[in-house]
Amino acid sequence: MKVGLVLPLAEYPWRQPSYGEIRALALQAEDSGFDSVWVFDHLLFRDAQGPSEGIWESWTVLSALAEATDRVELGTLVLCTAFRNPAVLAKMAVTLDEVSRGRLVLGLGCGWHAPEFEAFGIPFDHRVDRFEEALQIILALLRTGRADFSGRHHRLRDGELRPHGPRPGGPPVLVGARGPRMTALAARYADLWNACWFGSPSGAEETLARLRESCLREERDPATLGITLGVNVKVEDGTRPDDGGTAPPATDILSGSPQDVAHGLLRYASLGVDHLVLNLNPHHTDTQRQLAAALRLYRAASRPTTGVLNT
């Protein structure tokens, strides 16, 4: 199972990181052995009860990281197709794939945070309809180099993608989906599927079962769709308050010592997850080092000659 890490682009809940800080965290993740780094695609966060919170534009940051890093895969979790023309987005994707020497994972979704759509003048209606049309255009251009499309929301005539980029079929396309219709689109079109956010591995079992059922309804072998999951994680220093043994385990965040987190990674791997994307809270150099320790324990325990993780 691959293990990746979300990079902090937003000011919430601590402060706005600079690009230099984001770059340093990406390089630290690469040096620590993580398989991938990922960015969220938002324009702002705005709560009705509080002030707006900012975030850097994801594609610009990811393009810079494509040059800064050498090995890690670079993913979007997930890029909102409503924010960019779909044909231009396909052009952007093959260009970044070229810059990164074939390391892009193109994660796509329909968006969900209505205030940012309103703030930037982007239509929020018929989000899944718009997404399905955009997805068809993007996939046609990436996989064949050409596209003609006439839909309710998007039109493209004699579209052509030149140059085509370093991979003949373009970068792998991931669809982020939890609801039944979006999950069906992932099963029908995508190379990879993602759902988030989970904590305890037991919380993902029902979602994974629904995905496999959706694949079967779409007449697709579930084994041909790569499974990725987003997981909230917090690594603690091993000292825990005494709760008398009565407090239930948290299900919305994978937490505990590096050894506890490694146990959780092993359980996710046992569910058939191909790529786990960890959202670390809080995320700074020290907490990332603790998470890297959990990653090393997980990988050591995953080796056939090592056996189970010691307790």
Short mmCIF file of C-alpha atoms in Angstrom, two decimals:
data_model
loop_
_atom_site.label_atom_id
_atom_site.label_comp_id
_atom_site.label_asym_id
_atom_site.label_seq_id
_atom_site.Cartn_x
_atom_site.Cartn_y
_atom_site.Cartn_z
CA MET A 1 0.00 0.00 0.00
CA LYS A 2 1.33 3.42 -0.95
CA VAL A 3 1.18 6.13 1.71
CA GLY A 4 0.92 9.80 0.84
CA LEU A 5 0.62 13.06 2.71
CA VAL A 6 -1.57 16.14 2.27
CA LEU A 7 0.38 19.40 2.33
CA PRO A 8 -1.10 22.39 4.19
CA LEU A 9 -2.09 25.22 1.84
CA ALA A 10 -4.74 26.94 3.98
CA GLU A 11 -4.49 29.29 6.94
CA TYR A 12 -7.01 27.30 8.97
CA PRO A 13 -6.68 26.27 11.75
CA TRP A 14 -3.21 27.66 12.60
CA ARG A 15 -1.88 30.24 10.16
CA GLN A 16 -1.25 30.67 6.46
CA PRO A 17 1.91 28.74 5.47
CA SER A 18 4.29 30.35 3.01
CA TYR A 19 5.27 28.56 -0.18
CA GLY A 20 8.74 28.12 1.29
CA GLU A 21 7.25 26.25 4.24
CA ILE A 22 5.08 24.10 1.97
CA ARG A 23 8.07 23.28 -0.21
CA ALA A 24 10.16 22.34 2.83
CA LEU A 25 7.42 19.98 4.06
CA ALA A 26 7.19 18.39 0.60
CA LEU A 27 10.94 17.80 0.48
CA GLN A 28 10.89 16.42 4.02
CA ALA A 29 8.09 14.03 3.05
CA GLU A 30 10.06 12.88 0.02
CA ASP A 31 13.20 12.33 2.09
CA SER A 32 11.19 10.45 4.74
CA GLY A 33 9.93 7.88 2.25
CA PHE A 34 6.33 8.95 1.64
CA ASP A 35 5.09 7.85 -1.77
CA SER A 36 3.14 10.98 -2.65
CA VAL A 37 2.17 14.52 -1.66
CA TRP A 38 -1.28 15.99 -2.28
CA VAL A 39 -2.97 19.39 -2.33
CA PHE A 40 -6.56 20.48 -1.75
CA ASP A 41 -8.24 22.59 -4.44
CA HIS A 42 -10.20 25.44 -2.86
CA LEU A 43 -10.50 29.18 -3.45
CA LEU A 44 -11.48 30.15 0.08
CA PHE A 45 -13.30 28.83 3.11
CA ARG A 46 -16.16 30.91 4.44
CA ASP A 47 -18.27 29.99 7.43
CA ALA A 48 -21.55 31.78 8.13
CA GLN A 49 -20.52 32.29 11.74
CA GLY A 50 -16.97 33.47 11.19
CA PRO A 51 -14.46 35.22 8.92
CA SER A 52 -13.19 33.86 5.63
CA GLU A 53 -10.06 31.73 5.60
CA GLY A 54 -7.60 31.78 2.75
CA ILE A 55 -5.77 29.11 0.77
CA TRP A 56 -3.14 29.17 -1.97
CA GLU A 57 -4.25 28.15 -5.47
CA SER A 58 -3.45 24.46 -5.69
CA TRP A 59 -2.32 24.02 -9.28
CA THR A 60 0.26 26.78 -9.09
CA VAL A 61 1.72 25.27 -5.93
CA LEU A 62 1.69 21.75 -7.39
CA SER A 63 3.45 22.94 -10.54
CA ALA A 64 6.21 24.47 -8.43
CA LEU A 65 6.51 21.27 -6.39
CA ALA A 66 6.84 19.28 -9.62
CA GLU A 67 10.15 21.05 -10.16
CA ALA A 68 11.20 21.05 -6.50
CA THR A 69 10.75 17.30 -5.92
CA ASP A 70 12.26 14.30 -7.68
CA ARG A 71 10.46 11.10 -6.68
CA VAL A 72 7.07 11.52 -4.99
CA GLU A 73 3.83 11.34 -6.92
CA LEU A 74 1.94 14.65 -7.03
CA GLY A 75 -1.81 14.50 -6.52
CA THR A 76 -4.86 16.74 -6.30
CA LEU A 77 -7.45 15.79 -3.70
CA VAL A 78 -9.43 16.76 -5.59
CA LEU A 79 -9.32 19.33 -8.37
CA CYS A 80 -12.74 20.96 -8.80
CA THR A 81 -13.65 20.76 -12.49
CA ALA A 82 -16.03 23.71 -12.10
CA PHE A 83 -13.11 26.08 -11.46
CA ARG A 84 -11.42 25.57 -14.85
CA ASN A 85 -12.40 24.94 -18.45
CA PRO A 86 -12.18 21.12 -18.83
CA ALA A 87 -10.23 21.14 -22.09
CA VAL A 88 -7.76 23.68 -20.70
CA LEU A 89 -7.51 21.55 -17.54
CA ALA A 90 -6.50 18.53 -19.66
CA LYS A 91 -3.84 20.74 -21.27
CA MET A 92 -2.60 21.79 -17.84
CA ALA A 93 -2.48 18.17 -16.69
CA VAL A 94 -0.27 16.87 -19.49
CA THR A 95 2.02 19.87 -19.08
CA LEU A 96 2.48 19.26 -15.35
CA ASP A 97 2.94 15.56 -16.06
CA GLU A 98 5.77 16.54 -18.42
CA VAL A 99 7.37 18.86 -15.87
CA SER A 100 7.17 16.16 -13.17
CA ARG A 101 8.40 13.39 -15.50
CA GLY A 102 5.17 11.41 -15.21
CA ARG A 103 4.38 11.80 -11.51
CA LEU A 104 0.92 13.44 -11.62
CA VAL A 105 -2.22 11.81 -10.22
CA LEU A 106 -5.11 13.89 -11.57
CA GLY A 107 -7.76 13.80 -8.87
CA LEU A 108 -11.08 15.32 -9.96
CA GLY A 109 -14.33 16.18 -8.21
CA CYS A 110 -17.41 18.39 -8.49
CA GLY A 111 -16.80 20.67 -5.48
CA TRP A 112 -18.95 21.06 -2.40
CA HIS A 113 -18.26 24.38 -0.60
CA ALA A 114 -20.97 26.72 -1.92
CA PRO A 115 -19.53 29.99 -0.50
CA GLU A 116 -16.38 29.78 -2.64
CA PHE A 117 -18.45 29.22 -5.80
CA GLU A 118 -20.52 32.30 -4.96
CA ALA A 119 -17.50 34.42 -4.02
CA PHE A 120 -15.77 33.70 -7.36
CA GLY A 121 -18.87 33.82 -9.57
CA ILE A 122 -18.90 30.10 -10.44
CA PRO A 123 -22.25 28.31 -10.96
CA PHE A 124 -23.08 25.87 -8.15
CA ASP A 125 -26.19 24.34 -9.75
CA HIS A 126 -26.19 20.92 -11.46
CA ARG A 127 -22.73 20.21 -10.07
CA VAL A 128 -22.73 16.49 -10.89
CA ASP A 129 -24.16 17.06 -14.37
CA ARG A 130 -21.44 19.61 -15.06
CA PHE A 131 -18.82 17.30 -13.61
CA GLU A 132 -19.85 14.34 -15.78
CA GLU A 133 -19.59 16.42 -18.93
CA ALA A 134 -16.22 17.84 -17.92
CA LEU A 135 -14.94 14.37 -17.04
CA GLN A 136 -15.86 13.01 -20.47
CA ILE A 137 -14.01 15.85 -22.20
CA ILE A 138 -10.92 15.51 -20.02
CA LEU A 139 -10.73 11.75 -20.43
CA ALA A 140 -11.19 11.88 -24.20
CA LEU A 141 -8.38 14.41 -24.57
CA LEU A 142 -6.01 12.62 -22.20
CA ARG A 143 -6.60 9.14 -23.59
CA THR A 144 -7.01 9.81 -27.32
CA GLY A 145 -5.67 13.34 -27.84
CA ARG A 146 -8.93 14.49 -29.42
CA ALA A 147 -12.46 15.37 -28.33
CA ASP A 148 -15.74 16.61 -29.76
CA PHE A 149 -18.50 17.22 -27.26
CA SER A 150 -21.87 18.94 -27.20
CA GLY A 151 -23.64 18.93 -23.86
CA ARG A 152 -25.86 21.16 -21.81
CA HIS A 153 -22.98 22.82 -19.97
CA HIS A 154 -19.87 22.24 -22.10
CA ARG A 155 -19.15 22.25 -25.81
CA LEU A 156 -15.96 21.37 -27.63
CA ARG A 157 -15.38 21.16 -31.38
CA ASP A 158 -12.35 19.49 -32.91
CA GLY A 159 -10.45 19.60 -29.64
CA GLU A 160 -6.86 18.41 -29.83
CA LEU A 161 -4.19 17.92 -27.20
CA ARG A 162 -0.69 18.56 -28.55
CA PRO A 163 1.87 17.71 -27.32
CA HIS A 164 0.37 14.78 -25.50
CA GLY A 165 2.77 14.49 -22.59
CA PRO A 166 5.08 11.73 -21.31
CA ARG A 167 2.46 8.98 -20.86
CA PRO A 168 0.46 7.68 -23.85
CA GLY A 169 -2.84 7.58 -21.95
CA GLY A 170 -2.12 10.64 -19.88
CA PRO A 171 -1.83 10.68 -16.08
CA PRO A 172 -4.10 8.39 -14.06
CA VAL A 173 -7.46 9.99 -13.31
CA LEU A 174 -8.86 9.74 -9.80
CA VAL A 175 -12.48 10.61 -9.01
CA GLY A 176 -13.38 11.67 -5.48
CA ALA A 177 -16.82 10.32 -4.61
CA ARG A 178 -18.97 9.39 -1.63
CA GLY A 179 -22.54 9.71 -2.96
CA PRO A 180 -24.10 7.05 -5.20
CA ARG A 181 -24.08 9.03 -8.43
CA MET A 182 -20.49 10.23 -8.15
CA THR A 183 -19.40 6.74 -7.09
CA ALA A 184 -21.07 5.35 -10.21
CA LEU A 185 -19.12 7.85 -12.34
CA ALA A 186 -15.89 6.77 -10.66
CA ALA A 187 -16.71 3.13 -11.37
CA ARG A 188 -17.56 3.94 -14.98
CA TYR A 189 -14.68 6.22 -15.92
CA ALA A 190 -11.84 6.49 -13.41
CA ASP A 191 -8.51 4.75 -12.95
CA LEU A 192 -8.62 5.47 -9.21
CA TRP A 193 -11.36 6.25 -6.68
CA ASN A 194 -11.09 8.26 -3.49
CA ALA A 195 -13.32 8.84 -0.50
CA CYS A 196 -12.48 10.78 2.67
CA TRP A 197 -12.25 11.55 5.53
CA PHE A 198 -11.83 8.49 7.69
CA GLY A 199 -10.14 7.74 11.00
CA SER A 200 -10.59 4.23 12.30
CA PRO A 201 -10.26 1.65 9.50
CA SER A 202 -13.57 0.11 10.55
CA GLY A 203 -15.29 3.30 9.43
CA ALA A 204 -14.25 2.64 5.81
CA GLU A 205 -15.54 -0.91 5.45
CA GLU A 206 -19.12 0.00 4.53
CA THR A 207 -17.96 2.63 2.02
CA LEU A 208 -15.63 0.13 0.34
CA ALA A 209 -18.46 -2.41 0.11
CA ARG A 210 -20.70 0.18 -1.60
CA LEU A 211 -17.92 0.99 -4.07
CA ARG A 212 -17.55 -2.65 -5.06
CA GLU A 213 -21.31 -2.95 -5.51
CA SER A 214 -21.27 0.13 -7.73
CA CYS A 215 -18.52 -1.41 -9.87
CA LEU A 216 -20.59 -4.54 -10.36
CA ARG A 217 -23.64 -2.48 -11.39
CA GLU A 218 -21.42 -0.73 -13.95
CA GLU A 219 -20.22 -4.17 -15.13
CA ARG A 220 -16.67 -3.41 -14.06
CA ASP A 221 -14.36 -5.74 -12.21
CA PRO A 222 -13.73 -3.99 -8.85
CA ALA A 223 -10.13 -5.19 -8.97
CA THR A 224 -9.48 -2.87 -11.95
CA LEU A 225 -10.32 0.30 -9.99
CA GLY A 226 -7.55 1.53 -7.70
CA ILE A 227 -8.74 2.27 -4.17
CA THR A 228 -7.46 5.36 -2.40
CA LEU A 229 -8.71 6.73 0.92
CA GLY A 230 -8.16 9.98 2.77
CA VAL A 231 -7.51 9.57 6.49
CA ASN A 232 -7.22 12.19 9.22
CA VAL A 233 -4.29 11.37 11.46
CA LYS A 234 -2.73 12.75 14.64
CA VAL A 235 0.47 11.30 16.05
CA GLU A 236 0.81 11.66 19.81
CA ASP A 237 3.88 11.42 22.00
CA GLY A 238 2.69 8.28 23.77
CA THR A 239 1.40 9.95 26.92
CA ARG A 240 -2.37 9.78 27.23
CA PRO A 241 -4.72 11.01 29.95
CA ASP A 242 -6.21 8.25 32.07
CA ASP A 243 -9.83 7.86 31.03
CA GLY A 244 -10.45 4.83 33.22
CA GLY A 245 -10.83 2.63 30.16
CA THR A 246 -14.35 3.93 29.50
CA ALA A 247 -13.86 6.38 26.63
CA PRO A 248 -14.70 4.92 23.20
CA PRO A 249 -11.98 5.01 20.51
CA ALA A 250 -12.18 7.94 18.10
CA THR A 251 -13.55 6.99 14.69
CA ASP A 252 -13.03 10.29 12.89
CA ILE A 253 -9.24 10.43 13.28
CA LEU A 254 -6.48 7.83 13.35
CA SER A 255 -4.54 8.84 16.43
CA GLY A 256 -2.03 7.58 18.96
CA SER A 257 1.66 6.84 19.15
CA PRO A 258 3.65 6.08 15.98
CA GLN A 259 3.12 2.40 16.78
CA ASP A 260 -0.66 2.89 17.09
CA VAL A 261 -0.77 4.72 13.75
CA ALA A 262 1.32 1.96 12.14
CA HIS A 263 -1.24 -0.59 13.37
CA GLY A 264 -3.94 1.49 11.69
CA LEU A 265 -2.03 1.58 8.41
CA LEU A 266 -1.72 -2.21 8.51
CA ARG A 267 -5.48 -2.54 9.00
CA TYR A 268 -6.17 -0.25 6.03
CA ALA A 269 -3.83 -2.34 3.91
CA SER A 270 -5.73 -5.46 4.94
CA LEU A 271 -8.93 -3.89 3.54
CA GLY A 272 -7.38 -3.81 0.06
CA VAL A 273 -6.55 -0.10 -0.04
CA ASP A 274 -3.97 0.69 -2.72
CA HIS A 275 -3.01 4.22 -1.66
CA LEU A 276 -3.67 5.92 1.66
CA VAL A 277 -3.54 9.73 1.79
CA LEU A 278 -2.92 11.07 5.30
CA ASN A 279 -4.11 14.49 6.45
CA LEU A 280 -1.89 15.32 9.42
CA ASN A 281 -3.21 17.55 12.20
CA PRO A 282 -1.37 19.69 13.13
CA HIS A 283 1.10 19.62 10.26
CA HIS A 284 4.59 20.97 10.80
CA THR A 285 8.11 19.55 10.64
CA ASP A 286 8.02 17.87 14.06
CA THR A 287 4.64 16.15 13.63
CA GLN A 288 5.67 15.03 10.14
CA ARG A 289 8.77 13.39 11.64
CA GLN A 290 6.54 11.49 14.07
CA LEU A 291 4.32 10.35 11.22
CA ALA A 292 7.40 9.25 9.27
CA ALA A 293 8.31 7.07 12.26
CA ALA A 294 4.87 5.44 12.00
CA LEU A 295 5.46 4.93 8.27
CA ARG A 296 8.76 3.15 8.93
CA LEU A 297 7.10 0.87 11.52
CA TYR A 298 4.30 0.05 9.09
CA ARG A 299 6.70 -0.81 6.30
CA ALA A 300 8.85 -2.96 8.57
CA ALA A 301 5.77 -4.87 9.74
CA SER A 302 4.58 -5.27 6.14
CA ARG A 303 7.67 -7.21 5.10
CA PRO A 304 6.95 -10.96 4.93
CA THR A 305 9.95 -11.84 7.09
CA THR A 306 9.03 -9.35 9.81
CA GLY A 307 5.63 -10.56 10.91
CA VAL A 308 3.21 -8.61 13.06
CA LEU A 309 4.01 -5.24 14.55
CA ASN A 310 5.44 -5.57 18.04
CA THR A 311 3.37 -4.09 20.85
#
